[in-house]
Each structure stands twice: as C-alpha cells, then as structure tokens.
PDB file of C-alpha atoms in Angstrom:
ATOM      1  CA  LEU A   1     120.164 100.709 103.330  1.00 72.00           C
ATOM      2  CA  GLY A   2     121.120  97.831 105.592  1.00 78.00           C
ATOM      3  CA  GLU A   3     124.221  97.178 103.473  1.00 77.00           C
ATOM      4  CA  LEU A   4     125.307 100.767 104.151  1.00 74.00           C
ATOM      5  CA  GLY A   5     124.893 100.380 107.902  1.00 81.00           C
ATOM      6  CA  VAL A   6     121.630 102.337 108.074  1.00 81.00           C
ATOM      7  CA  LYS A   7     119.277 101.179 110.828  1.00 85.00           C
ATOM      8  CA  LEU A   8     115.610 102.004 110.213  1.00 86.00           C
ATOM      9  CA  VAL A   9     113.420 102.842 113.199  1.00 91.00           C
ATOM     10  CA  LEU A  10     109.799 102.677 112.072  1.00 90.00           C
ATOM     11  CA  GLY A  11     106.538 103.363 113.890  1.00 92.00           C
ATOM     12  CA  GLU A  12     108.141 105.563 116.535  1.00 94.00           C
ATOM     13  CA  ARG A  13     108.036 109.306 117.134  1.00 92.00           C
ATOM     14  CA  VAL A  14     110.874 111.517 118.372  1.00 94.00           C
ATOM     15  CA  THR A  15     109.978 112.873 121.805  1.00 96.00           C
ATOM     16  CA  ASN A  16     112.895 115.222 122.517  1.00 95.00           C
ATOM     17  CA  LEU A  17     113.188 117.176 119.258  1.00 92.00           C
ATOM     18  CA  ALA A  18     112.874 120.565 121.010  1.00 92.00           C
ATOM     19  CA  GLU A  19     116.025 119.819 123.038  1.00 95.00           C
ATOM     20  CA  LEU A  20     118.136 118.476 120.150  1.00 95.00           C
ATOM     21  CA  PRO A  21     120.754 120.589 118.345  1.00 93.00           C
ATOM     22  CA  THR A  22     119.469 120.920 114.763  1.00 89.00           C
ATOM     23  CA  ASP A  23     121.777 123.716 113.612  1.00 88.00           C
ATOM     24  CA  ARG A  24     125.186 122.134 114.197  1.00 91.00           C
ATOM     25  CA  VAL A  25     127.113 118.880 114.451  1.00 93.00           C
ATOM     26  CA  GLU A  26     127.106 117.731 118.067  1.00 94.00           C
ATOM     27  CA  SER A  27     126.938 114.320 119.738  1.00 96.00           C
ATOM     28  CA  THR A  28     123.455 113.805 121.160  1.00 97.00           C
ATOM     29  CA  THR A  29     120.806 111.171 121.820  1.00 97.00           C
ATOM     30  CA  VAL A  30     117.454 111.074 120.048  1.00 97.00           C
ATOM     31  CA  MET A  31     114.668 109.593 122.197  1.00 97.00           C
ATOM     32  CA  THR A  32     111.476 107.994 120.857  1.00 96.00           C
ATOM     33  CA  ASP A  33     108.043 107.440 122.326  1.00 97.00           C
ATOM     34  CA  LYS A  34     108.814 103.717 122.649  1.00 97.00           C
ATOM     35  CA  GLY A  35     111.974 104.297 124.669  1.00 97.00           C
ATOM     36  CA  THR A  36     114.480 103.792 121.857  1.00 97.00           C
ATOM     37  CA  GLU A  37     117.672 105.814 122.280  1.00 96.00           C
ATOM     38  CA  ILE A  38     119.506 106.676 119.071  1.00 96.00           C
ATOM     39  CA  PRO A  39     123.005 108.201 119.268  1.00 95.00           C
ATOM     40  CA  ALA A  40     123.492 110.903 116.628  1.00 94.00           C
ATOM     41  CA  ASP A  41     126.049 113.498 115.591  1.00 93.00           C
ATOM     42  CA  LEU A  42     123.675 115.407 113.298  1.00 91.00           C
ATOM     43  CA  VAL A  43     119.902 115.832 113.618  1.00 91.00           C
ATOM     44  CA  MET A  44     117.905 117.245 110.712  1.00 86.00           C
ATOM     45  CA  THR A  45     114.207 118.020 111.048  1.00 82.00           C
ATOM     46  CA  CYS A  46     112.702 116.799 107.778  1.00 76.00           C
ATOM     47  CA  THR A  47     108.954 116.266 108.144  1.00 66.00           C
ATOM     48  CA  GLY A  48     105.948 117.259 110.161  1.00 64.00           C
ATOM     49  CA  LEU A  49     106.559 120.985 110.148  1.00 70.00           C
ATOM     50  CA  LYS A  50     103.625 123.314 110.608  1.00 83.00           C
ATOM     51  CA  VAL A  51     102.504 125.784 107.949  1.00 91.00           C
ATOM     52  CA  ASN A  52     103.989 129.230 108.580  1.00 91.00           C
ATOM     53  CA  SER A  53     101.007 131.509 107.947  1.00 95.00           C
ATOM     54  CA  ALA A  54     102.493 134.650 109.524  1.00 94.00           C
ATOM     55  CA  ALA A  55     102.664 136.482 106.173  1.00 95.00           C
ATOM     56  CA  TYR A  56      98.949 136.127 105.399  1.00 97.00           C
ATOM     57  CA  LYS A  57      97.060 135.126 108.548  1.00 95.00           C
ATOM     58  CA  ASP A  58      95.557 138.599 109.029  1.00 96.00           C
ATOM     59  CA  SER A  59      94.683 139.484 105.431  1.00 96.00           C
ATOM     60  CA  LEU A  60      93.592 136.019 104.231  1.00 97.00           C
ATOM     61  CA  ALA A  61      92.157 134.503 107.420  1.00 97.00           C
ATOM     62  CA  SER A  62      88.869 133.616 105.724  1.00 97.00           C
ATOM     63  CA  SER A  63      90.776 131.655 103.056  1.00 98.00           C
ATOM     64  CA  MET A  64      92.687 129.486 105.516  1.00 98.00           C
ATOM     65  CA  GLU A  65      92.238 125.914 106.667  1.00 97.00           C
ATOM     66  CA  GLU A  66      92.468 125.170 110.396  1.00 95.00           C
ATOM     67  CA  ASN A  67      96.125 124.146 109.978  1.00 95.00           C
ATOM     68  CA  GLY A  68      97.035 127.537 108.464  1.00 96.00           C
ATOM     69  CA  SER A  69      97.245 126.442 104.829  1.00 97.00           C
ATOM     70  CA  LEU A  70      95.499 128.459 102.144  1.00 98.00           C
ATOM     71  CA  LYS A  71      92.483 127.031 100.327  1.00 98.00           C
ATOM     72  CA  VAL A  72      93.330 126.976  96.623  1.00 98.00           C
ATOM     73  CA  ASN A  73      91.806 125.488  93.505  1.00 98.00           C
ATOM     74  CA  ASN A  74      93.697 123.543  90.841  1.00 97.00           C
ATOM     75  CA  PHE A  75      94.822 126.827  89.264  1.00 98.00           C
ATOM     76  CA  PHE A  76      96.419 127.931  92.593  1.00 98.00           C
ATOM     77  CA  GLU A  77      93.833 130.691  93.021  1.00 98.00           C
ATOM     78  CA  VAL A  78      93.201 131.463  96.692  1.00 98.00           C
ATOM     79  CA  GLU A  79      89.554 130.883  97.597  1.00 97.00           C
ATOM     80  CA  GLY A  80      87.688 134.148  98.131  1.00 96.00           C
ATOM     81  CA  ALA A  81      90.613 136.353  97.065  1.00 96.00           C
ATOM     82  CA  GLU A  82      90.427 137.294  93.385  1.00 93.00           C
ATOM     83  CA  GLY A  83      93.810 137.783  91.746  1.00 93.00           C
ATOM     84  CA  ILE A  84      95.710 136.161  94.645  1.00 97.00           C
ATOM     85  CA  TYR A  85      97.604 132.916  94.054  1.00 98.00           C
ATOM     86  CA  ALA A  86      99.448 130.552  96.395  1.00 97.00           C
ATOM     87  CA  ILE A  87     101.929 127.771  95.647  1.00 97.00           C
ATOM     88  CA  GLY A  88     104.094 125.391  97.623  1.00 95.00           C
ATOM     89  CA  ASP A  89     103.846 124.303 101.233  1.00 93.00           C
ATOM     90  CA  CYS A  90     101.274 126.943 102.216  1.00 96.00           C
ATOM     91  CA  THR A  91      98.550 125.442 100.000  1.00 97.00           C
ATOM     92  CA  ASN A  92      95.918 122.900 100.994  1.00 97.00           C
ATOM     93  CA  ILE A  93      96.673 120.765  97.937  1.00 96.00           C
ATOM     94  CA  PRO A  94      96.554 117.155  99.197  1.00 93.00           C
ATOM     95  CA  GLU A  95     100.109 116.091  98.442  1.00 91.00           C
ATOM     96  CA  THR A  96     103.424 115.666 100.227  1.00 86.00           C
ATOM     97  CA  LYS A  97     105.023 119.077 100.645  1.00 88.00           C
ATOM     98  CA  MET A  98     108.398 119.028  98.892  1.00 84.00           C
ATOM     99  CA  ALA A  99     110.583 121.622  97.173  1.00 83.00           C
ATOM    100  CA  TYR A 100     110.355 119.965  93.788  1.00 83.00           C
ATOM    101  CA  ARG A 101     106.554 120.159  93.925  1.00 90.00           C
ATOM    102  CA  ALA A 102     106.745 123.888  94.713  1.00 93.00           C
ATOM    103  CA  GLY A 103     108.904 124.210  91.591  1.00 91.00           C
ATOM    104  CA  MET A 104     106.233 122.412  89.568  1.00 93.00           C
ATOM    105  CA  HIS A 105     103.610 124.763  91.034  1.00 96.00           C
ATOM    106  CA  SER A 106     105.605 127.866  90.091  1.00 96.00           C
ATOM    107  CA  ASP A 107     106.243 126.677  86.531  1.00 95.00           C
ATOM    108  CA  LEU A 108     102.573 125.912  85.920  1.00 97.00           C
ATOM    109  CA  LEU A 109     101.329 129.100  87.581  1.00 98.00           C
ATOM    110  CA  ALA A 110     103.669 131.242  85.464  1.00 97.00           C
ATOM    111  CA  LYS A 111     102.410 129.534  82.293  1.00 97.00           C
ATOM    112  CA  ASN A 112      98.784 129.931  83.398  1.00 97.00           C
ATOM    113  CA  ILE A 113      99.158 133.641  84.153  1.00 97.00           C
ATOM    114  CA  LEU A 114     100.739 134.140  80.715  1.00 97.00           C
ATOM    115  CA  ALA A 115      97.935 132.134  79.080  1.00 97.00           C
ATOM    116  CA  GLN A 116      95.307 134.142  80.952  1.00 94.00           C
ATOM    117  CA  GLU A 117      96.862 137.441  79.871  1.00 95.00           C
ATOM    118  CA  THR A 118      97.233 136.395  76.218  1.00 97.00           C
ATOM    119  CA  GLY A 119      93.876 134.656  75.804  1.00 96.00           C
ATOM    120  CA  GLY A 120      95.262 131.121  75.959  1.00 96.00           C
ATOM    121  CA  ALA A 121      93.905 128.132  77.828  1.00 97.00           C
ATOM    122  CA  ARG A 122      95.020 127.510  81.390  1.00 97.00           C
ATOM    123  CA  LYS A 123      95.971 124.036  82.575  1.00 98.00           C
ATOM    124  CA  GLU A 124      94.808 122.581  85.905  1.00 97.00           C
ATOM    125  CA  TYR A 125      97.342 121.212  88.354  1.00 97.00           C
ATOM    126  CA  THR A 126      96.978 117.526  89.133  1.00 95.00           C
ATOM    127  CA  PRO A 127      99.076 116.174  92.005  1.00 92.00           C
ATOM    128  CA  GLU A 128     101.334 113.304  90.987  1.00 86.00           C
ATOM    129  CA  PRO A 129     101.967 110.202  93.094  1.00 85.00           C
ATOM    130  CA  PHE A 130     104.392 110.604  95.982  1.00 84.00           C
ATOM    131  CA  MET A 131     108.022 110.389  94.918  1.00 83.00           C
ATOM    132  CA  MET A 132     111.164 110.706  96.982  1.00 83.00           C
ATOM    133  CA  VAL A 133     114.752 110.097  96.003  1.00 83.00           C
ATOM    134  CA  VAL A 134     117.480 110.150  98.655  1.00 82.00           C
ATOM    135  CA  SER A 135     121.133 110.216  97.698  1.00 78.00           C
ATOM    136  CA  LEU A 136     123.466 108.106  99.821  1.00 79.00           C
ATOM    137  CA  GLY A 137     126.673 109.383  98.291  1.00 75.00           C
ATOM    138  CA  ARG A 138     127.819 109.469  94.661  1.00 73.00           C
ATOM    139  CA  ARG A 139     127.118 105.823  93.927  1.00 74.00           C
ATOM    140  CA  ASN A 140     124.147 104.893  96.087  1.00 78.00           C
ATOM    141  CA  GLY A 141     120.631 105.982  96.818  1.00 80.00           C
ATOM    142  CA  VAL A 142     117.113 104.876  97.566  1.00 85.00           C
ATOM    143  CA  GLY A 143     113.849 106.007  96.079  1.00 87.00           C
ATOM    144  CA  GLN A 144     110.128 105.496  96.060  1.00 89.00           C
ATOM    145  CA  LYS A 145     107.380 106.470  93.612  1.00 88.00           C
ATOM    146  CA  GLY A 146     103.862 105.838  94.810  1.00 86.00           C
ATOM    147  CA  THR A 147     104.023 102.473  96.536  1.00 88.00           C
ATOM    148  CA  SER A 148     106.951 101.163  94.468  1.00 91.00           C
ATOM    149  CA  LEU A 149     110.645 101.256  95.290  1.00 89.00           C
ATOM    150  CA  LEU A 150     112.885 102.638  92.564  1.00 87.00           C
ATOM    151  CA  PRO A 151     115.854 100.567  91.377  1.00 87.00           C
ATOM    152  CA  GLU A 152     119.203 101.890  92.621  1.00 83.00           C
ATOM    153  CA  PHE A 153     120.458 102.646  89.085  1.00 84.00           C
ATOM    154  CA  ILE A 154     117.504 105.014  88.554  1.00 83.00           C
ATOM    155  CA  VAL A 155     118.194 106.807  91.842  1.00 82.00           C
ATOM    156  CA  LYS A 156     121.853 107.133  90.878  1.00 80.00           C
ATOM    157  CA  MET A 157     120.890 108.480  87.469  1.00 79.00           C
ATOM    158  CA  LEU A 158     118.365 110.956  88.954  1.00 75.00           C
ATOM    159  CA  LYS A 159     120.189 112.295  91.957  1.00 72.00           C
ATOM    160  CA  SER A 160     123.283 110.600  93.344  1.00 59.00           C
ATOM    161  CA  ARG A 161     125.626 111.512  90.497  1.00 64.00           C
ATOM    162  CA  ASP A 162     125.436 115.311  90.954  1.00 67.00           C
ATOM    163  CA  MET A 163     122.636 115.952  93.503  1.00 64.00           C
ATOM    164  CA  MET A 164     120.576 117.388  90.597  1.00 66.00           C
ATOM    165  CA  THR A 165     122.800 120.458  90.390  1.00 70.00           C
ATOM    166  CA  GLY A 166     122.811 120.274  86.587  1.00 72.00           C
ATOM    167  CA  ARG A 167     119.043 120.683  86.539  1.00 70.00           C
ATOM    168  CA  TYR A 168     119.213 123.790  88.700  1.00 70.00           C
ATOM    169  CA  TRP A 169     122.100 125.377  86.775  1.00 73.00           C
ATOM    170  CA  LYS A 170     120.069 124.882  83.595  1.00 77.00           C
ATOM    171  CA  ALA A 171     116.993 126.465  85.208  1.00 73.00           C
ATOM    172  CA  MET A 172     119.002 129.532  86.268  1.00 73.00           C
ATOM    173  CA  LYS A 173     120.228 130.322  82.725  1.00 74.00           C
TER     174      LYS A 173
END
C-alpha cells in the first residue's frame, strides 16, 4: 500500500462522520479521536454500521439480540419462530458481515430448504475465517485471510482483474 501512496491510520476512530459528505465527491477533512486531520475527496462508510431491524423488530422482538440482530442456529432458523429463516447482516452469526458471506448464506439456505422438502439431509453453516480482498486498480490489490496476508498475485487473480464481475454474470444465468 505504501508503494501506491496509501497512508494507513490505525488505532484511531473518525469523530466527525455525521458531518462528512458520504454521497458525493467533495473536498473535506476527516477528523479522528487523536486529533489527526485527513484531507479527502471521497468518504465511504465501510464498517461499524448498526443492524437495521425495522422490518422485524415488532414481530420478532423476542428473537432479537440487544444489538437488533436475529438469533439463528446454524441452519439459519430464527430462534422461537418456526418456519422463519434469516441470512446476512441481520443474523447473530459470529462473523464479519460482508456481502459475499450473505451470498454463501443464501446458497446454503436454498439447498437446505430443498433438502428438507425432498427428504434429504441439511448441512449446517460453519463460519469460515475472515477474508477480505481489496482491489487497488486492475493490477494491484491487498488481501487477508484469517491472520495471513494474501500474495498480490492471488488478489489480482481473485478480484483486481475484473472486480469479480465474471462470477456474478455466471450466477445470474
């Protein structure tokens, strides 16, 4: 990242996020709790978002954690609500909430519902180690799986070449 001119600011929290433009390109200054000022043209909120429980807070209140997530088992069944399933960011599954994990949840849940309806065996969901791959253009990227950094050629192969669009076009067929 350093070779690409990226400066990492670690161990600090943004203090003025509510005032920052996050829906447009605009010159601004990001402030941290340690007094660091970071000039920016684009601010994207990427982590630390709260669970949006508006769709189920009234009907499934007894199945919710204090943070608003739904209590589910490893088959995505909502605790105390027979025949109701939940996947993705709204679950209390102890893993980093990411779109690709929600895709894994939906694939497995669909297979499990089919298995249940046809007398087959269901498969439990087991969270995998944390993995993140960030493209830094067509030829660069950084990645991490668990506590290990991924070599740049793997990141390029996984994501930088086409931003994984091929995978999604294939899934839509």
